[in-house]
């Protein structure tokens, strides 16, 4: 079994086997770029080691053979006392896990080869001893678990004795002394001497890198980033090159384009006379990469040439790590670089212009989550506003409000109409009400999967988590940051995209991308690279996609906006909102009706109001289909809550007021009270129980359609029956509806379809029967998820989902992204059996999943005709539907 690959043997497509770093080092080697020679030990060797606790058979021999070849190539032997070869041992998994796993540099140094290294470096003793002490420190910490602070303290002691705080002030003798101190620390903690044998150093370092795959921070990181736990890491053994050999040496990072904006140019940082870890540790300040031109023009020109070659080769933004050793440039790493959402679009557009990729590939390079980010309102920032802290952008958006420190206070102030930002160290389920009431959530602890972050994202609420510069004092209702104290009621602004926190009110504006979708920003004239790129890619997505995109809207205004955003109709108009506000009284009359006449009266009063609602919507959606769902939620939701009503009645009685009406209402509420209203009298059940209710709605829809059509418009209503579980329910409603429609429509030419939601598992499983009575299906994946999992959709997010996420039972809430295996299977069965019974049956989805990127791909796969989502997600769904089709 081949466990070790020379760099010349690999290529960029072998990431599974060689990890990202190894595969890309191989690619650069084969491109002829100056990569220090080395070899990669495969992820398979790692997996075998982790499974058995020992190196797989043959690995040691293969390492020996590749090491020998490396020594031949370099003309030096590992750890040779006269002229030593030194190597670095670097982790490199398939997916980048920055800083999560281990690296050991300078392997091959010992008490004897340190002298040879000095000679190699032109008699530079200081450099040699500094390299040696770095090896003992890194090796001790990562391979042998020696507490890192011990080394730090010893280094501080030497600096203090020397009266300096700068490492560079230490001379060779100081560093030699430090090596002695480090060796003592090493043996105290490990019970053995620091290993002098180079091959033993190498083997132990390789083993430590294997084991670092399961280090706690790596495990947590993988869970957060949803990287599979069983991939293992590769190990790269690379000949050392040194950036710390003097002023003609140095190290740096470079991007082939600006990863923040996508703009072309030279982006990066350089640090002279330093090693890579100094850059990361921020010990000294780097200079902009452009300065390298002045410092070392030859290396600079060479680097620019390599960067251009890499970009042309990878056809994408690359990031690069390099080192210059005494005027000689070495490429230490490259990869397709991470970028912001804006840069992703801009770069994809540029690469098309440059002829490097086609539009399909450009579409593939961006995604809906990025587009969604570009659509959040943003702060209008000018120099006046400087952030006082930076946490993790846990849930995007720009929120401004008064600071509160408790959930109760958040609820209180929000009830008074104030915008509030709930500030907590971290949130827990008890904070849920406060989080709901707040405009934004700010915590000083926790990452992207903390309770606050998960719940906030679930609610679509802006959240900055882990802003650890904030010193929060809950009992005193204040926090301090950057020397300032913020108390309850002070205004702060938080940016859930960047994680930045501002004191005071930062003005908010719609993003350019939203202005473009709204039609107020012309992409041709905007001169804005981002808007132009978005326009171009969206146009291509529309040309490519097979799924239509509709919207969930129940007002004319929402319908109009969604149409501007590209909606091709309404997939769900929830009629229940039409029963709220000042119409509540009519609903009360309906519920309290003692006689048929009273009920018909109430319905007759609702009819014209409903008709007007539908006319408005049909007008806005002129010529496009509009799915109107008959009333769904239990009627008592339109009545006051039981407790409150009971108290009111008691108080009024006490005062001797006339409470006959309230008492009747109270009795009705009592009568209708259900322990589990979500599983109770709602949807089609309501229509079957309350005579005339659905009939009134059907009539209003049909009359509105006729009115719009007669006035020159074109209305295409689709009446949808909710919560059907059995075909007989639908048949009963349909028979009545068809009669009314025939009567109203007459010869107007209006065509009304009648279909059903598939949102009860039984409906999905009997879809073949239901299709006989339905002209279309629309999957209500909210209820289908609720009833499929048995999770109350109104309660779970705060109550226990965080724990489920923590345990990895699911990686994302099934209410947010479709559970392909379970709920998705119900969708698939219903789609197949429905179409088998009625070929060409129109299929759509109108649950929240209709606007979720991952789910859109699933709905494309199962062959739905359209997805429907809230207006703001329409562009996201268009983009993802296009991506699903390529
Ligand atoms: C659904 O259940 O997915 C649905 C769209 O209906 P509602 O969310 O109104 O229950
Ligand atoms: Mg539903």
PDB file of C-alpha atoms in Angstrom, residues 3 46 51 68 110 135 238 275 285 319 348 435 447 453 486 505 549 611 694 701 717 728 758 787 799 815 854-855 880:
ATOM      1  CA  UNK A   3       1.262   5.730   2.006  1.00  0.00           C
ATOM      2  CA  UNK A  46      -3.530   8.771   9.406  1.00  0.00           C
ATOM      3  CA  UNK A  51      -7.953   3.231  14.077  1.00  0.00           C
ATOM      4  CA  UNK A  68      16.593   9.315   1.553  1.00  0.00           C
ATOM      5  CA  UNK A 110      20.089  18.539  18.161  1.00  0.00           C
ATOM      6  CA  UNK A 135      12.157  23.197  17.966  1.00  0.00           C
ATOM      7  CA  UNK A 238       9.112  19.625   3.795  1.00  0.00           C
ATOM      8  CA  UNK A 275       9.396  32.977  10.055  1.00  0.00           C
ATOM      9  CA  UNK A 285       4.162  44.600  12.235  1.00  0.00           C
ATOM     10  CA  UNK A 319      -3.848  32.735  -1.599  1.00  0.00           C
ATOM     11  CA  UNK A 348     -16.684  35.228 -10.756  1.00  0.00           C
ATOM     12  CA  UNK A 435     -34.419  37.511  22.174  1.00  0.00           C
ATOM     13  CA  UNK A 447     -19.086  31.115  18.813  1.00  0.00           C
ATOM     14  CA  UNK A 453     -26.123  32.361  17.484  1.00  0.00           C
ATOM     15  CA  UNK A 486     -22.394  51.585  28.565  1.00  0.00           C
ATOM     16  CA  UNK A 505     -26.820  55.055  16.398  1.00  0.00           C
ATOM     17  CA  UNK A 549     -39.865  30.688  -8.186  1.00  0.00           C
ATOM     18  CA  UNK A 611     -62.856  40.067  -2.132  1.00  0.00           C
ATOM     19  CA  UNK A 694     -64.719  27.986   3.115  1.00  0.00           C
ATOM     20  CA  UNK A 701     -61.683  34.473  -4.621  1.00  0.00           C
ATOM     21  CA  UNK A 717     -56.375  31.740  -8.958  1.00  0.00           C
ATOM     22  CA  UNK A 728     -62.366  12.378   1.285  1.00  0.00           C
ATOM     23  CA  UNK A 758     -49.344  18.090   1.352  1.00  0.00           C
ATOM     24  CA  UNK A 787     -45.556  16.220  12.153  1.00  0.00           C
ATOM     25  CA  UNK A 799     -36.054  24.608  24.005  1.00  0.00           C
ATOM     26  CA  UNK A 815     -37.195  23.556   9.984  1.00  0.00           C
ATOM     27  CA  UNK A 854     -29.795  23.385   0.173  1.00  0.00           C
ATOM     28  CA  UNK A 855     -33.476  22.570   0.074  1.00  0.00           C
ATOM     29  CA  UNK A 880     -29.978  28.339  -6.278  1.00  0.00           C
TER      30      UNK A 880
END
